[in-house]
XYZ file of C-alpha atoms in Angstrom:
724
model
C -43.478 29.389 23.301
C -41.473 27.831 26.140
C -38.041 26.325 26.721
C -39.665 23.655 29.035
C -36.716 23.625 31.360
C -38.789 21.516 33.790
C -38.512 18.574 31.348
C -34.721 18.492 31.658
C -32.893 16.189 34.098
C -30.621 17.843 36.706
C -27.424 17.432 34.602
C -29.087 18.738 31.373
C -30.476 21.640 33.313
C -27.053 22.475 34.802
C -25.510 22.431 31.312
C -28.242 24.586 29.766
C -28.133 27.223 32.557
C -24.349 27.485 33.082
C -23.061 31.008 33.727
C -20.727 32.627 31.271
C -17.438 30.778 30.792
C -16.005 27.718 28.982
C -17.734 24.380 29.273
C -17.105 20.829 28.038
C -20.208 18.685 28.074
C -19.441 14.945 27.908
C -22.684 13.725 26.361
C -23.104 9.932 26.237
C -25.037 8.131 23.544
C -28.779 8.732 23.804
C -28.376 11.401 26.532
C -30.122 14.283 24.630
C -27.148 16.291 23.551
C -28.857 18.000 20.644
C -31.628 19.052 23.009
C -29.168 20.395 25.521
C -27.209 22.352 22.841
C -30.290 23.882 21.280
C -31.927 24.707 24.650
C -28.669 26.295 25.827
C -28.690 28.585 22.822
C -32.368 29.449 23.409
C -31.723 30.106 27.104
C -28.856 32.504 26.295
C -31.090 34.417 23.839
C -34.127 34.535 26.133
C -32.009 35.709 29.043
C -30.578 38.551 26.942
C -27.027 37.246 27.485
C -26.441 37.487 23.756
C -28.159 38.791 20.608
C -28.950 36.485 17.741
C -26.095 38.059 15.735
C -23.633 37.336 18.575
C -23.891 33.524 18.404
C -21.877 31.080 16.341
C -22.957 27.403 16.487
C -21.103 24.689 14.582
C -22.641 21.354 13.627
C -21.156 18.577 11.388
C -23.936 18.099 8.884
C -26.361 20.481 7.181
C -29.208 18.243 8.399
C -28.157 18.833 12.052
C -27.916 22.533 11.382
C -31.412 22.653 9.963
C -32.770 20.619 12.916
C -31.141 22.992 15.333
C -32.691 26.003 13.691
C -36.041 24.258 13.555
C -36.004 23.490 17.224
C -34.794 26.958 18.138
C -37.601 28.702 16.222
C -40.151 26.390 17.920
C -38.827 27.609 21.362
C -38.473 31.282 20.647
C -39.911 33.966 18.371
C -36.543 34.744 16.892
C -35.436 35.400 13.295
C -32.638 32.953 12.593
C -31.301 34.796 9.480
C -28.697 36.793 11.408
C -27.429 33.743 13.333
C -24.350 31.911 12.214
C -25.424 28.265 12.550
C -23.938 25.712 10.134
C -21.194 23.283 9.323
C -17.523 24.304 9.444
C -17.418 24.489 5.661
C -20.737 26.367 5.491
C -19.565 29.002 8.014
C -16.141 29.374 6.379
C -17.824 29.823 3.019
C -20.045 32.524 4.473
C -16.972 34.363 5.959
C -15.093 34.088 2.683
C -18.025 35.462 0.674
C -18.217 38.487 2.985
C -14.505 39.151 2.710
C -13.551 37.697 -0.648
C -11.184 40.532 -1.495
C -9.217 40.170 1.683
C -9.162 36.422 1.129
C -7.862 36.795 -2.419
C -10.877 35.258 -4.032
C -13.252 36.599 -6.759
C -16.759 37.625 -5.593
C -18.436 34.652 -7.308
C -15.898 32.030 -6.567
C -17.138 28.467 -7.330
C -16.737 25.464 -4.959
C -15.427 22.139 -6.299
C -16.982 19.001 -5.032
C -14.937 15.851 -4.688
C -15.430 14.691 -8.350
C -14.812 18.193 -9.673
C -11.625 18.338 -7.609
C -10.435 15.044 -9.083
C -11.053 16.284 -12.583
C -9.045 19.402 -11.745
C -6.182 17.295 -10.447
C -6.201 15.266 -13.621
C -5.993 18.429 -15.744
C -2.904 19.508 -13.702
C -1.233 16.146 -14.264
C -1.814 16.302 -18.023
C -0.592 19.813 -18.277
C 2.648 18.814 -16.518
C 3.021 15.626 -18.495
C 2.958 13.569 -15.254
C 3.040 9.791 -15.375
C -0.257 8.786 -13.759
C 0.998 5.384 -12.845
C 3.659 6.949 -10.604
C 1.350 9.670 -9.341
C -2.206 8.392 -9.540
C -4.708 11.288 -9.557
C -6.608 10.103 -6.478
C -3.384 9.855 -4.551
C -2.500 13.374 -5.518
C -6.005 14.502 -4.510
C -5.734 12.850 -1.082
C -2.276 14.309 -0.535
C -3.594 17.862 -1.184
C -6.633 17.442 0.966
C -4.575 15.929 3.759
C -2.041 18.718 3.777
C -4.677 21.370 3.717
C -6.407 19.752 6.736
C -3.075 19.911 8.489
C -2.946 23.638 7.697
C -0.078 23.296 5.270
C 0.476 24.969 1.935
C 2.782 23.432 -0.695
C 5.699 25.561 0.437
C 5.269 24.278 4.013
C 5.345 20.545 3.048
C 8.612 18.907 4.184
C 10.599 17.673 1.155
C 11.984 14.419 2.519
C 12.732 12.843 -0.901
C 12.135 13.262 -4.613
C 8.657 11.825 -4.449
C 7.573 14.103 -1.628
C 9.047 17.100 -3.538
C 7.074 16.122 -6.668
C 3.826 15.823 -4.702
C 4.477 19.282 -3.222
C 5.038 20.642 -6.777
C 1.808 19.160 -7.977
C -0.003 20.642 -4.913
C 1.521 24.094 -5.811
C 0.412 23.761 -9.454
C -3.069 22.730 -8.422
C -3.341 25.724 -6.087
C -2.212 28.000 -8.964
C -4.769 26.541 -11.361
C -7.552 27.020 -8.830
C -6.427 30.665 -8.287
C -6.574 31.277 -12.044
C -10.052 29.748 -12.426
C -11.459 31.299 -9.256
C -12.438 28.021 -7.539
C -11.987 26.509 -4.114
C -12.374 22.908 -2.852
C -13.918 22.031 0.478
C -10.601 21.815 2.384
C -9.642 25.203 0.898
C -12.700 26.904 2.473
C -11.470 26.060 5.960
C -7.782 26.708 5.293
C -8.369 29.974 3.419
C -10.649 31.184 6.303
C -8.070 30.234 8.926
C -5.354 32.079 6.967
C -7.557 35.171 6.644
C -8.205 35.335 10.370
C -4.563 34.614 11.152
C -3.076 37.441 9.195
C -5.875 40.066 9.369
C -5.925 41.235 12.995
C -8.719 43.917 12.525
C -10.977 41.295 10.982
C -10.114 38.713 13.615
C -10.923 41.232 16.380
C -14.158 42.125 14.723
C -15.406 38.542 14.806
C -14.045 38.013 18.351
C -16.035 41.042 19.536
C -19.117 39.841 17.727
C -19.153 36.137 18.670
C -19.039 36.005 22.422
C -20.679 32.598 22.527
C -19.360 29.707 20.411
C -21.299 26.410 20.588
C -19.835 23.290 18.978
C -21.662 19.973 18.456
C -19.914 16.598 18.007
C -16.655 18.138 19.215
C -15.034 14.628 19.200
C -15.174 14.637 15.361
C -13.205 17.889 14.915
C -9.800 17.746 13.168
C -6.781 19.782 14.152
C -7.395 22.672 11.721
C -11.009 23.003 12.792
C -10.009 23.311 16.414
C -7.323 25.868 15.466
C -9.999 27.843 13.579
C -12.222 27.811 16.649
C -9.421 29.002 18.880
C -8.689 31.937 16.563
C -12.322 33.074 16.821
C -12.477 32.671 20.582
C -10.974 35.759 21.944
C -10.307 36.595 25.633
C -13.964 37.346 26.273
C -15.431 34.375 24.408
C -17.445 31.504 25.981
C -16.725 28.169 24.352
C -19.455 25.540 24.907
C -18.308 22.165 23.432
C -20.516 19.053 23.420
C -19.074 15.672 22.484
C -18.382 12.096 23.397
C -14.847 10.792 23.065
C -16.245 7.208 23.323
C -17.998 7.844 19.977
C -14.992 9.170 18.058
C -14.856 6.853 15.041
C -13.727 9.077 12.188
C -9.961 9.048 12.452
C -9.851 7.925 8.865
C -11.366 11.356 7.913
C -8.934 13.334 9.951
C -10.938 13.608 13.258
C -8.624 13.976 16.233
C -10.139 12.629 19.457
C -7.260 14.292 21.417
C -8.927 17.630 20.789
C -11.189 16.961 23.766
C -8.329 16.372 26.190
C -6.609 19.548 24.688
C -9.803 21.509 25.295
C -9.852 20.354 28.927
C -6.315 21.662 29.422
C -6.557 24.873 27.384
C -10.019 26.086 28.402
C -10.563 25.438 32.135
C -14.182 25.763 33.126
C -17.267 23.698 33.776
C -17.318 19.956 33.172
C -20.630 18.174 33.030
C -21.334 14.584 32.219
C -24.665 13.603 30.581
C -24.917 9.968 31.540
C -28.640 9.328 31.720
C -29.587 7.466 28.598
C -33.080 7.879 27.031
C -32.693 5.283 24.338
C -31.464 1.816 25.488
C -32.422 -0.514 28.267
C -30.151 -1.236 31.140
C -28.460 -4.501 30.074
C -27.468 -2.916 26.742
C -25.879 0.055 28.544
C -24.092 -2.071 31.120
C -22.548 -4.139 28.312
C -21.465 -0.960 26.466
C -20.004 0.517 29.628
C -18.044 -2.691 30.314
C -16.684 -2.822 26.743
C -15.494 0.760 26.500
C -13.862 0.617 29.920
C -11.090 -1.407 28.152
C -10.002 1.786 26.422
C -7.241 3.548 28.340
C -7.455 6.919 26.497
C -10.876 8.268 27.515
C -12.241 11.005 29.677
C -14.675 8.552 31.348
C -18.408 8.365 31.950
C -20.962 5.604 32.806
C -24.329 5.435 31.010
C -27.456 4.535 32.917
C -31.201 4.410 32.414
C -34.431 4.591 34.442
C -36.037 2.272 31.962
C -35.078 -1.054 33.630
C -32.678 -3.803 32.802
C -34.630 -5.186 29.785
C -33.621 -8.238 27.875
C -30.203 -10.011 27.839
C -27.964 -9.652 24.761
C -28.539 -12.592 22.396
C -25.363 -14.237 21.016
C -25.245 -16.612 18.085
C -22.232 -18.634 16.924
C -22.823 -19.629 13.355
C -21.081 -22.418 11.369
C -20.607 -20.137 8.376
C -21.519 -16.636 7.122
C -24.357 -18.179 5.149
C -25.604 -19.878 8.262
C -25.333 -16.481 10.127
C -27.415 -14.859 7.431
C -30.095 -17.546 7.539
C -30.368 -17.273 11.352
C -30.748 -13.547 10.991
C -33.619 -13.912 8.522
C -35.369 -16.311 10.915
C -34.976 -13.922 13.847
C -36.263 -10.972 11.730
C -39.346 -12.979 10.637
C -39.969 -13.785 14.390
C -39.629 -10.084 15.326
C -42.013 -9.221 12.526
C -44.578 -11.712 13.872
C -44.206 -10.238 17.363
C -45.141 -6.758 15.920
C -41.762 -5.125 15.392
C -41.804 -2.963 12.264
C -39.073 -3.809 9.683
C -37.897 -0.253 9.615
C -37.132 -0.488 13.325
C -34.676 -3.385 12.690
C -31.103 -2.651 11.747
C -28.391 -5.102 10.441
C -24.911 -3.661 11.108
C -21.598 -4.837 9.685
C -18.023 -3.610 9.777
C -17.313 -3.794 6.033
C -19.634 -3.073 3.087
C -18.551 -6.390 1.508
C -20.412 -8.258 4.258
C -23.789 -7.021 2.958
C -23.655 -9.374 -0.072
C -24.437 -12.543 1.865
C -27.063 -10.755 4.021
C -28.655 -9.219 0.933
C -28.874 -12.580 -0.745
C -30.601 -14.142 2.268
C -33.082 -11.268 2.535
C -33.723 -11.365 -1.216
C -34.420 -15.181 -1.031
C -36.823 -14.638 1.920
C -38.657 -11.794 0.123
C -37.875 -9.305 2.939
C -37.678 -5.678 1.700
C -34.569 -3.774 2.793
C -32.741 -0.518 2.304
C -29.001 0.012 2.307
C -28.515 3.108 4.348
C -25.857 5.508 3.230
C -24.633 3.275 0.382
C -25.500 1.164 -2.591
C -26.600 -2.481 -2.544
C -23.820 -4.864 -3.300
C -24.503 -5.439 -7.023
C -25.046 -1.708 -7.609
C -21.594 -0.631 -6.387
C -19.423 0.857 -9.161
C -16.565 -1.582 -8.810
C -18.906 -4.544 -8.856
C -20.705 -3.195 -11.923
C -17.329 -2.754 -13.664
C -16.423 -6.307 -12.884
C -19.808 -7.657 -14.060
C -19.451 -5.710 -17.283
C -16.213 -7.537 -18.046
C -17.910 -10.865 -17.217
C -20.873 -9.928 -19.457
C -18.377 -9.364 -22.343
C -16.726 -12.704 -21.736
C -20.224 -14.255 -21.863
C -21.423 -12.232 -24.790
C -19.245 -9.623 -26.603
C -22.344 -8.190 -28.323
C -23.295 -6.387 -25.130
C -22.810 -2.718 -26.101
C -23.643 -1.330 -22.633
C -21.000 -3.501 -21.037
C -18.555 -2.498 -23.804
C -19.053 1.195 -23.271
C -18.755 0.868 -19.458
C -15.293 -0.670 -19.394
C -13.673 0.062 -22.731
C -11.744 2.829 -21.095
C -11.804 1.568 -17.446
C -9.152 1.306 -16.242
C -8.029 4.152 -18.391
C -6.508 3.125 -21.800
C -6.403 6.431 -23.521
C -9.659 5.891 -25.486
C -11.316 9.230 -25.767
C -14.892 10.375 -26.455
C -14.219 11.095 -30.118
C -12.855 7.587 -30.742
C -15.950 6.036 -29.182
C -18.226 8.356 -31.153
C -16.549 7.400 -34.421
C -16.871 3.629 -33.375
C -20.545 4.031 -32.585
C -21.179 5.833 -35.896
C -19.427 2.999 -37.773
C -21.386 0.332 -35.910
C -24.660 2.019 -36.714
C -23.814 2.380 -40.426
C -22.698 -1.280 -40.652
C -25.582 -2.581 -38.560
C -23.230 -4.296 -36.209
C -22.520 -4.175 -32.501
C -19.514 -2.216 -31.137
C -17.339 -5.305 -30.561
C -17.822 -6.670 -34.072
C -17.056 -3.204 -35.510
C -13.950 -2.898 -33.349
C -12.778 -6.311 -34.477
C -13.055 -5.191 -38.130
C -11.371 -1.823 -37.510
C -9.343 -2.087 -34.303
C -7.534 1.277 -34.166
C -7.176 2.657 -30.666
C -9.746 0.174 -29.347
C -7.629 -2.838 -30.634
C -5.825 -3.553 -27.352
C -9.177 -3.684 -25.471
C -10.679 -6.102 -28.020
C -7.565 -8.270 -27.794
C -7.903 -8.361 -23.967
C -11.516 -9.544 -24.221
C -10.522 -12.200 -26.845
C -7.823 -13.484 -24.584
C -10.125 -13.531 -21.565
C -12.783 -15.499 -23.429
C -10.208 -18.124 -24.506
C -8.500 -18.314 -21.102
C -11.794 -18.744 -19.219
C -12.767 -21.894 -21.032
C -12.734 -24.810 -18.742
C -12.575 -22.691 -15.544
C -15.088 -22.847 -12.804
C -17.379 -19.745 -12.348
C -15.289 -18.566 -9.345
C -12.057 -19.105 -11.239
C -13.396 -17.189 -14.229
C -14.437 -14.267 -11.954
C -11.081 -14.097 -10.256
C -9.158 -14.421 -13.545
C -11.220 -11.657 -15.201
C -10.704 -9.337 -12.184
C -6.949 -9.830 -12.342
C -6.387 -9.673 -16.109
C -8.814 -6.754 -16.694
C -6.646 -4.526 -14.463
C -9.422 -3.884 -11.917
C -7.470 -5.384 -9.043
C -4.388 -3.288 -9.846
C -6.387 -0.135 -10.471
C -7.975 -0.265 -6.986
C -4.805 -1.320 -5.289
C -3.333 2.003 -6.451
C -6.246 3.988 -5.034
C -5.562 5.415 -1.536
C -9.065 4.387 -0.430
C -9.389 1.344 -2.617
C -9.271 -1.229 0.176
C -13.031 -1.382 0.513
C -13.487 -1.696 -3.213
C -11.005 -4.566 -3.320
C -12.984 -6.238 -0.518
C -16.076 -5.883 -2.563
C -14.351 -7.478 -5.579
C -13.241 -10.285 -3.328
C -16.810 -10.711 -2.196
C -17.902 -10.996 -5.812
C -15.584 -13.953 -6.133
C -17.215 -15.354 -2.995
C -20.686 -14.933 -4.591
C -19.499 -16.745 -7.674
C -18.021 -19.570 -5.555
C -21.293 -19.892 -3.623
C -23.452 -19.913 -6.770
C -24.311 -23.560 -7.351
C -25.469 -25.655 -10.302
C -28.837 -25.799 -8.538
C -28.905 -21.963 -8.368
C -28.079 -21.862 -12.069
C -30.918 -24.165 -12.906
C -33.355 -22.098 -10.847
C -32.195 -18.870 -12.473
C -31.962 -19.963 -16.064
C -33.204 -23.567 -16.462
C -31.529 -26.893 -16.738
C -28.131 -27.101 -18.502
C -27.758 -23.319 -18.155
C -24.343 -21.788 -18.629
C -23.158 -20.971 -15.018
C -21.730 -17.600 -16.016
C -24.881 -16.436 -17.834
C -27.000 -17.723 -14.970
C -24.867 -15.914 -12.406
C -25.139 -12.652 -14.365
C -28.897 -13.056 -14.500
C -28.888 -13.642 -10.725
C -26.827 -10.471 -10.141
C -29.188 -8.421 -12.353
C -32.293 -9.695 -10.581
C -30.816 -8.996 -7.120
C -29.781 -5.458 -8.260
C -33.266 -4.748 -9.598
C -35.561 -6.011 -6.816
C -36.255 -5.897 -3.069
C -34.658 -2.491 -2.526
C -37.522 -0.822 -0.763
C -38.897 2.380 -2.285
C -39.254 5.585 -0.451
C -41.933 5.379 2.288
C -42.019 1.555 2.209
C -41.403 -0.249 5.405
C -37.989 -1.976 5.111
C -35.110 -3.421 7.015
C -32.125 -1.076 7.457
C -28.712 -2.428 6.388
C -25.607 -0.301 7.079
C -21.998 -0.218 8.222
C -21.397 0.633 11.859
C -19.943 3.938 10.830
C -23.183 4.913 9.022
C -25.251 3.923 12.084
C -23.848 6.700 14.278
C -26.736 9.019 15.413
C -29.397 6.488 14.599
C -31.464 4.127 16.885
C -33.659 1.131 16.380
C -35.767 -1.180 18.492
C -33.753 -4.242 17.382
C -30.129 -4.302 16.192
C -28.080 -7.149 14.763
C -24.243 -6.730 15.085
C -22.796 -9.270 12.689
C -19.322 -10.613 11.842
C -17.794 -10.403 15.338
C -14.605 -12.171 14.411
C -10.964 -11.409 14.956
C -9.467 -9.838 11.832
C -12.875 -8.639 10.604
C -13.968 -6.770 13.699
C -11.672 -5.567 15.141
C -10.317 -5.102 11.614
C -7.063 -6.691 10.859
C -5.482 -3.315 10.058
C -6.318 -1.960 13.497
C -3.580 -4.045 15.201
C -1.007 -2.310 12.946
C -2.143 1.252 13.526
C -1.456 3.461 16.569
C -4.614 3.563 18.720
C -6.334 1.540 15.986
C -7.766 -1.051 18.439
C -9.219 1.663 20.695
C -10.972 3.204 17.655
C -12.387 -0.192 16.709
C -13.641 -0.641 20.251
C -15.338 2.807 20.096
C -16.951 1.637 16.873
C -18.274 -1.404 18.713
C -19.546 0.886 21.473
C -21.528 2.958 18.849
C -22.956 -0.252 17.419
C -24.179 -1.524 20.829
C -25.742 1.776 21.801
C -27.917 1.958 18.605
C -30.283 -0.603 20.132
C -33.345 0.378 22.201
C -34.768 -3.009 23.398
C -33.154 -5.977 21.759
C -29.526 -6.610 20.745
C -28.131 -9.553 18.743
C -24.439 -10.348 18.383
C -23.206 -12.931 15.935
C -20.037 -14.482 14.490
C -19.285 -17.324 12.147
C -16.654 -20.081 12.514
C -16.029 -19.930 8.755
C -16.413 -17.024 6.316
C -15.715 -16.716 2.610
C -13.095 -14.007 2.047
C -11.052 -13.420 -1.104
C -12.700 -16.402 -2.691
C -11.407 -18.833 0.044
C -12.731 -20.160 3.324
C -11.406 -18.319 6.377
C -11.470 -19.987 9.804
C -12.322 -17.550 12.546
C -12.097 -17.006 16.290
C -14.667 -14.876 17.978
C -13.874 -11.176 18.330
C -12.202 -10.178 21.583
C -15.090 -7.750 21.960
C -17.420 -10.677 22.701
C -15.017 -11.672 25.575
C -15.048 -8.142 26.938
C -18.736 -8.197 27.578
C -19.998 -9.364 30.990
C -20.987 -13.013 30.736
C -24.012 -12.493 33.038
C -25.572 -10.211 30.313
C -25.216 -12.711 27.452
C -27.903 -15.183 26.405
C -26.181 -17.758 24.139
C -28.544 -19.042 21.434
C -26.023 -21.822 20.577
C -25.232 -23.276 24.029
C -23.747 -26.514 22.682
C -21.159 -24.515 20.783
C -20.621 -21.986 23.556
C -20.708 -24.008 26.763
C -17.052 -24.947 26.712
C -15.885 -21.851 24.808
C -12.736 -20.322 26.046
C -11.719 -16.645 25.729
C -9.999 -15.813 22.579
C -6.193 -16.418 22.708
C -5.817 -15.310 19.088
C -3.566 -12.343 19.751
C -2.760 -9.441 17.371
C 0.667 -10.849 16.909
C -0.631 -14.300 16.117
C -3.111 -12.869 13.603
C -0.390 -10.735 11.953
C 1.890 -13.802 11.574
C -0.936 -15.816 10.134
C -1.790 -13.075 7.596
C 1.851 -12.788 6.487
C 1.944 -16.542 5.794
C -1.371 -16.790 4.092
C -1.077 -16.797 0.328
C -4.364 -14.745 0.030
C -2.351 -11.831 1.501
C 0.799 -12.431 -0.406
C 2.518 -14.735 1.989
C 3.594 -18.436 1.837
C 1.073 -21.056 3.090
C 1.953 -23.006 6.164
C 2.539 -26.114 4.104
C 5.287 -24.548 2.058
C 8.434 -22.445 2.599
C 9.604 -24.062 5.790
C 6.112 -24.835 7.134
C 5.767 -27.421 9.927
C 5.703 -30.931 8.454
C 3.293 -30.193 5.562
C 0.451 -28.700 7.631
C -1.137 -25.472 6.426
C -3.185 -22.724 8.027
C -6.846 -23.464 7.485
C -6.339 -27.245 7.325
C -8.862 -29.482 9.127
C -7.067 -31.876 11.436
C -8.055 -34.518 14.087
C -6.422 -35.046 17.486
C -6.879 -38.255 19.498
C -8.000 -36.332 22.616
C -9.409 -33.044 21.545
C -11.172 -34.252 18.394
C -11.639 -32.243 15.118
C -10.088 -28.836 14.786
C -8.727 -26.238 12.381
C -5.141 -24.952 12.222
C -5.248 -21.151 12.716
C -1.496 -20.390 13.211
C 1.888 -22.072 12.975
C 5.477 -21.357 13.961
C 8.834 -22.968 14.234
C 10.640 -25.529 12.080
C 11.525 -29.228 12.284
C 11.347 -30.633 15.816
C 10.461 -27.189 17.167
C 7.423 -26.792 14.908
C 4.164 -25.911 16.655
C 0.646 -25.312 15.347
C -2.257 -23.511 16.980
C -5.524 -25.380 16.548
C -9.086 -24.241 17.205
C -10.898 -27.313 18.569
C -14.247 -25.577 18.972
C -15.751 -26.719 22.217
C -12.323 -27.724 23.530
C -10.834 -24.286 22.903
C -7.758 -23.136 21.112
C -4.492 -24.963 21.793
C -0.815 -24.849 20.783
C 0.529 -28.296 20.022
C 4.028 -29.556 19.128
C 3.745 -31.172 15.775
C 6.395 -33.787 16.564
C 4.419 -35.283 19.519
C 0.766 -34.329 18.867
C 0.173 -37.015 16.171
C -2.245 -34.783 14.239
C -4.082 -36.408 11.352
C -5.275 -34.467 8.349
C -9.077 -34.580 8.067
């Protein structure tokens, strides 16, 4: 067995063989950080600097921990059982099991997963007669998790108002219930372990004396409490070895605090090594990623390079619509396949899960097998299946599966016993559940009345109108609006409306024959797409995923789609502190997934919330060096100007757009009857689309995207715009 130090580059070798002390290793994408971390650990053990029992190594996934152990045992003849290598939650669980009495836990305490925790929260709310409309269970769950990750117990939560006090009371009651039942949720493992080390000095000193070397992977993804836990373990004699990349910190929504890296630099002076040689991507891809991330002010700084040569230019495609973008991607994928690129070495990345629907449809139509990585295909997502179940009942109330799926979703107080009695009655009478409920309404009466009203109200509506009406009246929209993390589910429901709007009479005829009912044909189409073309295990398939899911992966060819202002960077990022910098880091991650070929695309129009949205290219496209870009649509791009669609302009447009609860530009004091999204014609600049508006009367101005002529502000009183 050998460490093969001769295979390391100079920076990797310097990091692996550092003398005792603290170290921060800034490891760029594709620079071999896992290899460095594992080889460092093996080097320490081989050199006798530490025993296997004296090492604590923290990773962020169980898969990464297993990989580290596998690599380590391939380098050294060492028994890994005595070593503490695992995730934060895994190591804290190990500590609490060993010291359960001191931690105030039963010996065989059970761990609640996310769903178990939600069920426990619901039991607390019921026991306290809490109105779940005012205090939704998921909101209470996220409140508890958030406070624990901040290191706060219920008694420590600031009571700013009655609502905050009530949430703190529910947190306290939940903690008490968990104590009685001898259970702990994931956040509790870390908080309880931190509290144990904080108050028990002999135990803390025991672990400080034992763990002289602490190694941390993906340090940029640590939250504040995880960093505090590490600092408690790191005594005066400890050696902290942290590996991370602040340019790839993309999990703020999960509590990750990129500032931990800057804090580490200040609090633990020592070696600083940058791993900048990339072994994944070709030079042009890295140069583009470097130029993009340089726009972020709050970074420690590094510059990726490769010895592999410049490679190909980045291909950029400007589509007329999202459907046009998807068709182009299919054509490029088919060309790549003919050139010999395996489908499983091609990735399609998108910012939001809702974007996958159009891509999946295009792949389905072309017969290309695909796999949605880290998630479900569009028509298999729970919120979409709930919506389809309501639509199935509107089309045919005799559908018992659809009935059972949504009779108590959103919750209507219909319990299991009521449904069992209904099913028994239906079986005895030889009827379906809906007919049985009509004859004997009982507790199910309001649900049956809802379906009856939906069936009547949907008569005469288009397919898209039916879909949107059912989503609103069923309560699904309101249900997910109340969820703390319901935004993505709402986007998916909006995308279902888009799918219905795009489903033509021709599609209906193909699916179900001439004169087919559009709703039934659409439901057939959804069932077919949900049931086919998702590749099985081991089958070669395209990889579809969000940019967040792509972190840590790499592919020969990568498509980064939907590069439009408001979509990516996401519209919410302009309203959040440091939100735009995190979006740019996410773009950096997306770019650096590609080994050889990188495609970037955006669409002039995209269906969102059931309506056409007119787009400007993402600012991220403008931040890439022009010399590295190969435009595949030169006629559209040759006169293209840098985006002037500022965050402020976008926010104003959103506030006025009725899709987001505002007033359209043609109403409520809008300039001379024009509206955002309207097609107009100018005598000099030609055809364009209004993307923003401001002012009143003679001071009214509109911002128009004239495509090849760029984006221009025009005074309505003098521009003589004509509606197209």
